[in-house]
Short mmCIF file of C-alpha atoms in Angstrom, two decimals:
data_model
loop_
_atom_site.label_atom_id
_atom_site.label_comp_id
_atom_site.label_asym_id
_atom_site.label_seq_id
_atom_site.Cartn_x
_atom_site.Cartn_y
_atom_site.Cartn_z
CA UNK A 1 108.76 7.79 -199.52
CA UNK A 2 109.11 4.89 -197.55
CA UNK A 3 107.56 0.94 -198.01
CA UNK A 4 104.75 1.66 -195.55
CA UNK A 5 101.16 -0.87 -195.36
CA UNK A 6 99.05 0.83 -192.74
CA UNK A 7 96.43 -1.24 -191.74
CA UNK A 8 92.64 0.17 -191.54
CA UNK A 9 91.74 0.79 -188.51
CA UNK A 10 94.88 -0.62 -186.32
CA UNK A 11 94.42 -0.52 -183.02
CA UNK A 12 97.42 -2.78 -180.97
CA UNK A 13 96.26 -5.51 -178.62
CA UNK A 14 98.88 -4.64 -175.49
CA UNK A 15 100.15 -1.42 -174.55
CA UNK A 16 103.64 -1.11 -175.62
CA UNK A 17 104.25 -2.02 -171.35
CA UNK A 18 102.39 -5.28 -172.34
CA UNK A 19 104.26 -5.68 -175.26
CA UNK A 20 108.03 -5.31 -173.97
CA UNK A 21 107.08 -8.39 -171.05
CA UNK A 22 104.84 -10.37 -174.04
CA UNK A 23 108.12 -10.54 -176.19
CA UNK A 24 110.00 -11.97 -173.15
CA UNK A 25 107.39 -14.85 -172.68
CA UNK A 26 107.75 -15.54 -175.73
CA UNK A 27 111.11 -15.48 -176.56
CA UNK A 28 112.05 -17.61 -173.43
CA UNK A 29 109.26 -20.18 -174.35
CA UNK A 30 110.14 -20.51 -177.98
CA UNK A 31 113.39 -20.94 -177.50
CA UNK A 32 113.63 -23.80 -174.77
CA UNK A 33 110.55 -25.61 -177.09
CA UNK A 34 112.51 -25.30 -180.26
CA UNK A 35 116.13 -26.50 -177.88
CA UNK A 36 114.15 -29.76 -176.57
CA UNK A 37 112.27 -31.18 -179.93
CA UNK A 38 115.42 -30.28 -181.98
CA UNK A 39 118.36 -31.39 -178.92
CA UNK A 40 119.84 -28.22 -179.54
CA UNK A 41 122.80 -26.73 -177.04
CA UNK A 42 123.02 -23.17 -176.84
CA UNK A 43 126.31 -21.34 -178.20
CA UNK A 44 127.53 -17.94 -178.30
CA UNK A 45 128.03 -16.55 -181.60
CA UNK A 46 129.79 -14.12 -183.34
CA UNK A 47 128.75 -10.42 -184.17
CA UNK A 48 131.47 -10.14 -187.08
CA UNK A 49 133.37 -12.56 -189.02
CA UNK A 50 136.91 -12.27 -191.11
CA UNK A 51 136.41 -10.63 -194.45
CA UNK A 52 137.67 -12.97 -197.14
CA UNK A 53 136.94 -16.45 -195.85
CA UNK A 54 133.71 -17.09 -197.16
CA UNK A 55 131.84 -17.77 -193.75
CA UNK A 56 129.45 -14.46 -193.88
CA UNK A 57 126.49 -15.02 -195.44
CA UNK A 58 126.02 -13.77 -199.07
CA UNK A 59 122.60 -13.39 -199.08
CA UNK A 60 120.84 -12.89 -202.83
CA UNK A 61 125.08 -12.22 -203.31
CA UNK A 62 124.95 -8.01 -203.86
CA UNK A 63 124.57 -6.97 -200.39
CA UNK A 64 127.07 -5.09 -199.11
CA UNK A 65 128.48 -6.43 -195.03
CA UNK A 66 129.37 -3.95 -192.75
CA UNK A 67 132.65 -4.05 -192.34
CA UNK A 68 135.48 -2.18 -190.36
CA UNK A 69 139.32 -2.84 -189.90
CA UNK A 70 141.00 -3.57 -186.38
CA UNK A 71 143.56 -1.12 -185.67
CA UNK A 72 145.55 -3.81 -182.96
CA UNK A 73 145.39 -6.79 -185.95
CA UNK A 74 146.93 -4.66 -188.69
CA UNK A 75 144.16 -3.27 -189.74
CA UNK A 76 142.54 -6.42 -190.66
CA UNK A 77 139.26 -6.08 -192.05
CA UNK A 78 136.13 -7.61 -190.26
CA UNK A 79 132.20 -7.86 -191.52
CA UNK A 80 129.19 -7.62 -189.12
CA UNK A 81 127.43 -10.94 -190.09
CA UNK A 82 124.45 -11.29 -192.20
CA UNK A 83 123.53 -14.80 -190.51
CA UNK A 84 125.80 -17.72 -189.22
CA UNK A 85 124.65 -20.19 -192.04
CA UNK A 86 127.92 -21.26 -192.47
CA UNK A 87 129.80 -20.61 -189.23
CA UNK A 88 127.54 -23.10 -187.54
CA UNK A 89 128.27 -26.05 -189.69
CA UNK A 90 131.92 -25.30 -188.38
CA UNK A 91 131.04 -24.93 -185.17
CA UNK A 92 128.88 -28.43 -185.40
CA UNK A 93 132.48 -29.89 -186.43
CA UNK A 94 134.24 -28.41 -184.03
CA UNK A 95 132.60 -29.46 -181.06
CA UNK A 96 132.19 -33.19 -182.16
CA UNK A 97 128.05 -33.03 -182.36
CA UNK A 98 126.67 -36.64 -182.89
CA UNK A 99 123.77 -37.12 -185.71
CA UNK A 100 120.56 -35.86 -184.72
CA UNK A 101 122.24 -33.46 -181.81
CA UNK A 102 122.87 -29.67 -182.71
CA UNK A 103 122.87 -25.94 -181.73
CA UNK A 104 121.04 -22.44 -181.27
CA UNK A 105 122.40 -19.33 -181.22
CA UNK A 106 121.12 -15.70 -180.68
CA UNK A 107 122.29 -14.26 -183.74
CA UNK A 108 122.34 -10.60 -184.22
CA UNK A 109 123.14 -8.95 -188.02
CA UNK A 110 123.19 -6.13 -189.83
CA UNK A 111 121.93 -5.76 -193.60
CA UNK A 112 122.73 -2.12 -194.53
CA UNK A 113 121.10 -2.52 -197.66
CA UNK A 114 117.28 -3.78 -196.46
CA UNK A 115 114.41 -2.67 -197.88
CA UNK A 116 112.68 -1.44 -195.05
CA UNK A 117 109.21 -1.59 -194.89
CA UNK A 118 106.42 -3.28 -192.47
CA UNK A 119 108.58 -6.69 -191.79
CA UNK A 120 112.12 -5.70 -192.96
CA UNK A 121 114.38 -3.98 -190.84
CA UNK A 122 118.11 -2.57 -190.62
CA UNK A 123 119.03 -5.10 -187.54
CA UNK A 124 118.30 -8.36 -187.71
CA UNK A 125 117.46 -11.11 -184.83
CA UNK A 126 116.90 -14.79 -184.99
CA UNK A 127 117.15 -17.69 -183.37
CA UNK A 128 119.96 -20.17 -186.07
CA UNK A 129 120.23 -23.29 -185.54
CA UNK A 130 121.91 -26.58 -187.22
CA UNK A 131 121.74 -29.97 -186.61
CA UNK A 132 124.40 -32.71 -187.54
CA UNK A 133 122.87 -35.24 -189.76
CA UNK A 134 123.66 -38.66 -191.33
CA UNK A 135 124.94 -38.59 -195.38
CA UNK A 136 122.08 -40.79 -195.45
CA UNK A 137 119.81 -38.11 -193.95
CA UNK A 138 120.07 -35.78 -196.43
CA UNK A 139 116.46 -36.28 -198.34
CA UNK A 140 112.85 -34.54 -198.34
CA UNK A 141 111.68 -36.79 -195.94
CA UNK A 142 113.93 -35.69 -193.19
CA UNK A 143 113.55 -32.05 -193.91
CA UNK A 144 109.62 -32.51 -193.63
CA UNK A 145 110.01 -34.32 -190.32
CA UNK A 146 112.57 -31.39 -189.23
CA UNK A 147 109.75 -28.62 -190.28
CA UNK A 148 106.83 -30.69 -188.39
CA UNK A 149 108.48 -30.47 -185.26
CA UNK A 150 109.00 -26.65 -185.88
CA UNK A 151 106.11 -26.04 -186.64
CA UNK A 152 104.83 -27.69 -183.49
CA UNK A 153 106.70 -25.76 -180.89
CA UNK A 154 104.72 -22.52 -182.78
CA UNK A 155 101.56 -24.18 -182.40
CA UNK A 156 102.47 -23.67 -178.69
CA UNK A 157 104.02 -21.23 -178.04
CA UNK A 158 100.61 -19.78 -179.84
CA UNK A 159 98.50 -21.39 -177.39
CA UNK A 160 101.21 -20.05 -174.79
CA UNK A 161 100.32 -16.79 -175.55
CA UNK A 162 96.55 -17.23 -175.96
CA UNK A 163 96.80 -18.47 -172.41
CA UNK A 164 98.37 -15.40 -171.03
CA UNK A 165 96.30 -12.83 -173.62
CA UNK A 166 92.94 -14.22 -174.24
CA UNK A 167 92.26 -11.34 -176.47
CA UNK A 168 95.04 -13.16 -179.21
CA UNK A 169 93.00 -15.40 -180.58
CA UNK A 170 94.66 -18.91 -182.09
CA UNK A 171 94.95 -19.00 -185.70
CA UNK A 172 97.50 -21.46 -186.89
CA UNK A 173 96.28 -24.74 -188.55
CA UNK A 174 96.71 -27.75 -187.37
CA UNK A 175 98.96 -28.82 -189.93
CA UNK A 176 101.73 -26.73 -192.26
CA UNK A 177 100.88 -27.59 -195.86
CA UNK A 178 104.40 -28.94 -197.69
CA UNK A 179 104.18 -27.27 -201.55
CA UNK A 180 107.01 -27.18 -204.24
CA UNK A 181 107.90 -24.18 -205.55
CA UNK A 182 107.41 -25.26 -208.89
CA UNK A 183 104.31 -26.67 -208.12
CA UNK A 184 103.42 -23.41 -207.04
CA UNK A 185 104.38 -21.64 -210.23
CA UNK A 186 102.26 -24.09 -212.39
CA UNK A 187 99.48 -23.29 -210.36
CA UNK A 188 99.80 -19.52 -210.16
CA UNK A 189 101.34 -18.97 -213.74
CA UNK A 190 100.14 -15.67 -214.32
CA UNK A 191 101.33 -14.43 -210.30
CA UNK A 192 105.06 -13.13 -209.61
CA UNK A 193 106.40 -15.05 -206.84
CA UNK A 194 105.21 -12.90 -204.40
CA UNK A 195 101.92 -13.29 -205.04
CA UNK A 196 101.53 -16.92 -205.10
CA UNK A 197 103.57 -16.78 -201.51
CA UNK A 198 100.24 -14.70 -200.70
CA UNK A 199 97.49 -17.13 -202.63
CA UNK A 200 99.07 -19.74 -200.76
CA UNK A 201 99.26 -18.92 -197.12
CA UNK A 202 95.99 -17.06 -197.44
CA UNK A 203 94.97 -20.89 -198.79
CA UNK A 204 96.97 -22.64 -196.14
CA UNK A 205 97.26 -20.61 -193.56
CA UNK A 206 100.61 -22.24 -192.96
CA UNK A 207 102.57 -23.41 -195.66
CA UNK A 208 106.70 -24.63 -196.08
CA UNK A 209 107.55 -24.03 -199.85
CA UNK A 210 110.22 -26.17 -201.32
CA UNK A 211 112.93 -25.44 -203.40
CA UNK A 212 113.82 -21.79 -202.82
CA UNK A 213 117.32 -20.64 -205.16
CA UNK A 214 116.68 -23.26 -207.89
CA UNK A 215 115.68 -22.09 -211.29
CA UNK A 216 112.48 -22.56 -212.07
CA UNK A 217 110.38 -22.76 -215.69
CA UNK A 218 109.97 -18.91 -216.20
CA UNK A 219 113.74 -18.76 -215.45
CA UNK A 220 114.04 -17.05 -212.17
CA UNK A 221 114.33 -18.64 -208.80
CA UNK A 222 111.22 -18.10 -206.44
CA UNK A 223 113.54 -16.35 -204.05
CA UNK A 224 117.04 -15.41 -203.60
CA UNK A 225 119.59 -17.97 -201.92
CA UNK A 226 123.23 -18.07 -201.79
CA UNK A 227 124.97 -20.86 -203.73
CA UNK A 228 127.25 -22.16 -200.85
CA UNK A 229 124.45 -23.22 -197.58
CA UNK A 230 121.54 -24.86 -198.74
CA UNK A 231 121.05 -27.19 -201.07
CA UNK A 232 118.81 -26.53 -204.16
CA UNK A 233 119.76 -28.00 -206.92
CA UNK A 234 120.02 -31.64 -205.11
CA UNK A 235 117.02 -34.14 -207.27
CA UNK A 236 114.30 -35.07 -204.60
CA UNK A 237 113.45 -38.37 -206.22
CA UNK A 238 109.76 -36.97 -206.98
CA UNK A 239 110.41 -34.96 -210.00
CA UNK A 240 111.71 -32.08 -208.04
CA UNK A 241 114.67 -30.14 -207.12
CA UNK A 242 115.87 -28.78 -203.51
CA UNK A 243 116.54 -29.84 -200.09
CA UNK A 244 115.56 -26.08 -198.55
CA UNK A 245 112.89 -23.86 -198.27
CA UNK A 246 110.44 -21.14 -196.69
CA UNK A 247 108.08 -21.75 -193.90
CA UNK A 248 105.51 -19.06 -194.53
CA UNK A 249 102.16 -18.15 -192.39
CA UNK A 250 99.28 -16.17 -193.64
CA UNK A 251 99.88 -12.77 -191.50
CA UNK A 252 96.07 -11.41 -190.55
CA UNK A 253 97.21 -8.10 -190.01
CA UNK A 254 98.86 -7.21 -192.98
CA UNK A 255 97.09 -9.58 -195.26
CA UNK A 256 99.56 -11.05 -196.55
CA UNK A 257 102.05 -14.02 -196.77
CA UNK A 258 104.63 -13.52 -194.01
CA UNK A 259 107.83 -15.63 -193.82
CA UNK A 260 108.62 -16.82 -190.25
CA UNK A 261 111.87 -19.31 -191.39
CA UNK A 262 113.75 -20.28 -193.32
CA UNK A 263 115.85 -23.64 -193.44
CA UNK A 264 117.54 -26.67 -195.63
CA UNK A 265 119.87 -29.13 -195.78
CA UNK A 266 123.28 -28.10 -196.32
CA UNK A 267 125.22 -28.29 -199.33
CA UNK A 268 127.37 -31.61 -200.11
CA UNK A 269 130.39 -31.38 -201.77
CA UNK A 270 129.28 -32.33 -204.71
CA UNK A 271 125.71 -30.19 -204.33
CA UNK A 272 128.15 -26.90 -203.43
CA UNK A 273 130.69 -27.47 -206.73
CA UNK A 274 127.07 -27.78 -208.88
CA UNK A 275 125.80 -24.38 -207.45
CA UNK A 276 128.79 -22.57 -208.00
CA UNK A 277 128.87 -23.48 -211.73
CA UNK A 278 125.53 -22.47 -211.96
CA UNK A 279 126.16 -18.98 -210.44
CA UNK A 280 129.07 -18.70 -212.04
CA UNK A 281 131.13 -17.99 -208.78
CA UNK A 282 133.26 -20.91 -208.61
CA UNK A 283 136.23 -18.27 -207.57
CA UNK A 284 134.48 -19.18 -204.49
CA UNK A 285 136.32 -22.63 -203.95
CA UNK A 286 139.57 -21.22 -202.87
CA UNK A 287 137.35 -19.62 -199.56
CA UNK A 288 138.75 -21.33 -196.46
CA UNK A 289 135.18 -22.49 -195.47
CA UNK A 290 134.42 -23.89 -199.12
CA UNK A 291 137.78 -25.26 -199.20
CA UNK A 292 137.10 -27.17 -196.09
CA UNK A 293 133.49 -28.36 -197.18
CA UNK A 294 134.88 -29.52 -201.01
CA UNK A 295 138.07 -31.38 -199.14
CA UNK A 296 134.96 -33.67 -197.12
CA UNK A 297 135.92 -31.51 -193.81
CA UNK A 298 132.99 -30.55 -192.81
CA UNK A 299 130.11 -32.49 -191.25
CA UNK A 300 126.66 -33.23 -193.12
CA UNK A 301 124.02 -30.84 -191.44
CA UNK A 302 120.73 -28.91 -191.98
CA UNK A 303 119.89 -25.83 -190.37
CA UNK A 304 118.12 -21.91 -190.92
CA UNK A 305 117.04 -19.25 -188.96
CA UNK A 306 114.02 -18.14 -187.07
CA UNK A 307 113.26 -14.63 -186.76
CA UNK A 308 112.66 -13.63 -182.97
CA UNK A 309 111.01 -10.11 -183.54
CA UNK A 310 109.30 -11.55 -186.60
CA UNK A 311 107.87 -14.21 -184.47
CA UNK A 312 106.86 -12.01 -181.40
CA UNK A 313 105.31 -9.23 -184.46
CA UNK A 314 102.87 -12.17 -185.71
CA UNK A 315 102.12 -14.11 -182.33
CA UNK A 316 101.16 -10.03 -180.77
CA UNK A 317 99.53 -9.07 -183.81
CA UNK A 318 101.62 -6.49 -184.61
CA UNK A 319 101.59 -4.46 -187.74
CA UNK A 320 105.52 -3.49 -187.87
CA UNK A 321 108.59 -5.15 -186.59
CA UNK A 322 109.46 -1.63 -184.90
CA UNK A 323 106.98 -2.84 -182.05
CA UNK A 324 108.95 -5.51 -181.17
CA UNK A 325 112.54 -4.37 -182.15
CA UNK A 326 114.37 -0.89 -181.91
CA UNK A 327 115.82 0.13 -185.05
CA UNK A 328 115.97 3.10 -187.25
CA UNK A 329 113.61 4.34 -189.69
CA UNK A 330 113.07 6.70 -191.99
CA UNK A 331 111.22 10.13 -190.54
CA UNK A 332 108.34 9.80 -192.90
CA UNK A 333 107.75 6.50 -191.95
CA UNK A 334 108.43 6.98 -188.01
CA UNK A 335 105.37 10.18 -188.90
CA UNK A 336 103.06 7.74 -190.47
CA UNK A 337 103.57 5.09 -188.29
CA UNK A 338 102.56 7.57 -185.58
CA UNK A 339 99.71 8.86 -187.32
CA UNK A 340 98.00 5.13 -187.97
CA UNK A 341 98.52 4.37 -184.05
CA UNK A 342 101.76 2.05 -184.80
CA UNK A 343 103.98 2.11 -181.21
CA UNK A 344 107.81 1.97 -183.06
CA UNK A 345 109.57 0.82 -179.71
#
């Protein structure tokens, strides 16, 4: 049986009409808001990558890529991409980006071994972006600033939509609420992770959690994070560990916490050869992009990804991603979801 929440009494907002121009609107509004407060230029972007250089995404580091060989390369192997984390801070290189310029990219993966449920699906699309930064850059204070002015362009693209749909009411706060995943912990001691994600949004309403990969007091991370993008094990200077994190909203529909982003600062050189040790993967080193990034070839940047059905699912109300994506599911969910009124595009 399938990860299914059906929602009493679900009734969708727009007609699934409605819905395919809504996720235009928003998509094209988003976008050009998130391009102008960040000074982002838009790239194209790879569906696959090179197995073997390190420059697809690990993930939690036990999902499987998609891969296939090219028959006219000599049968070199290739992996569908699980995000461009580390293919844009090449790309920032490449094209010569001045600090505080960057780009955005429609990126389109594949994770073959989701969990698929309500808000995880087989394909995956995002807006990623990255930004070229100063060495000097590189602290909490910048990544706040960086989330603020995320966080704004949702604030309107929420009244955007309001404007258009007066039936979807506004519920964003005014301001996201910054919080430590540590911090969390000690106040939710008895919750798994999970869980105090949920006490907090529900809380906050809008919340960016700090410090997502590190280890913290029980032992575990509060969420999966490969060892070679973001930087979590860099000191803060308040006590605290990590330069990356989760922007998370409180999702009315599902009740629950729902994650919208997520972001950091990139790994330094130094930052990268301390979270290899501590994963124990420092086989990794020899990878052409980590071999690049350890010889100080690689620019300083922060960047994450935004997910564009995600987005469109929470600004329409919308209790599964499969109204505002096509993908595949499994029959008994495709039966429920038909059942509780839920329009799988």
């Amino acid at each position: 049986m399938s990860s299914l929440y059906i929602p009493k009494n679900y009734v969708s907002i727009l007609s699934p009409r409605e819905t395919e121009h809504a996720i235009v609107l928003i998509k094209d509004f988003f976008q050009l808001a998130l391009s102008t407060e960040l000074n982002l230029t838009r790239v194209t972007a790879p569906l696959f990558v090179p197995s073997g250089t390190g420059l697809n995404d690990d993930l939690n580091g036990i999902e499987r890529p998609v891969s296939f060989e090219v028959k006219d390369m000599g049968n070199a192997r290739m992996e569908i991409v699980h995000s461009l984390a580390k293919w844009k801070r090449i790309k920032i290189g490449d094209m010569g980006m001045q600090c505080g310029f960057g780009i955005y990219t429609d990126m389109n993966a594949l994770r073959a071994d989701e969990e698929l449920d309500n808000v995880h699906s087989l394909y995956v699309d995002q807006w990623d972006w990255e930004l070229a930064i100063d060495e000097k850059d590189r602290t909490i204070f910048y990544l706040r600033e960086i989330v603020k002015k995320i966080y704004r362009c949702l604030k309107r693209t929420e009244f955007f939509i309001y404007d258009r749909y007066d039936s979807i009411k506004p519920l964003l706060p005014d301001n996201i609420t910054f919080i430590y995943s540590e911090d969390l912990q000690a106040q939710y001691p008895g919750l798994t992770s999970k869980e105090r994600e949920n006490a907090a949004a529900e809380k906050y309403g809008a919340v960016f959690i700090i410090g997502i990969g590190g280890v913290l007091a029980d032992g575990k991370p509060h969420d999966g994070r490969a060892p070679d993008y973001d930087d979590w094990i860099t000191e803060t200077g308040d006590g605290h560990r990590g330069l990356n994190g989760d922007l998370v909203v409180w999702n009315p529909v599902l009740k629950c916490a729902f994650e919208l982003s997520s972001m950091g600062i990139r790994v330094s050189p130094e930052s990268l050869g301390a979270q290899l040790a501590e994963r124990g993967c420092t086989e990794r080193e020899k990878l052409y992009f980590h071999s690049r990034l350890l010889a100080h070839n690689l620019p300083y940047t922060m960047g994450g990804g935004i997910g564009q059905s995600r987005l469109c699912m929470y600004f329409l109300r919308k209790a599964h991603i499969g109204e505002t994506q096509v993908s595949v599911w499994p029959q008994d969910m495709i039966e429920r979801c038909q059942k509780a009124g839920i329009q799988l595009l």
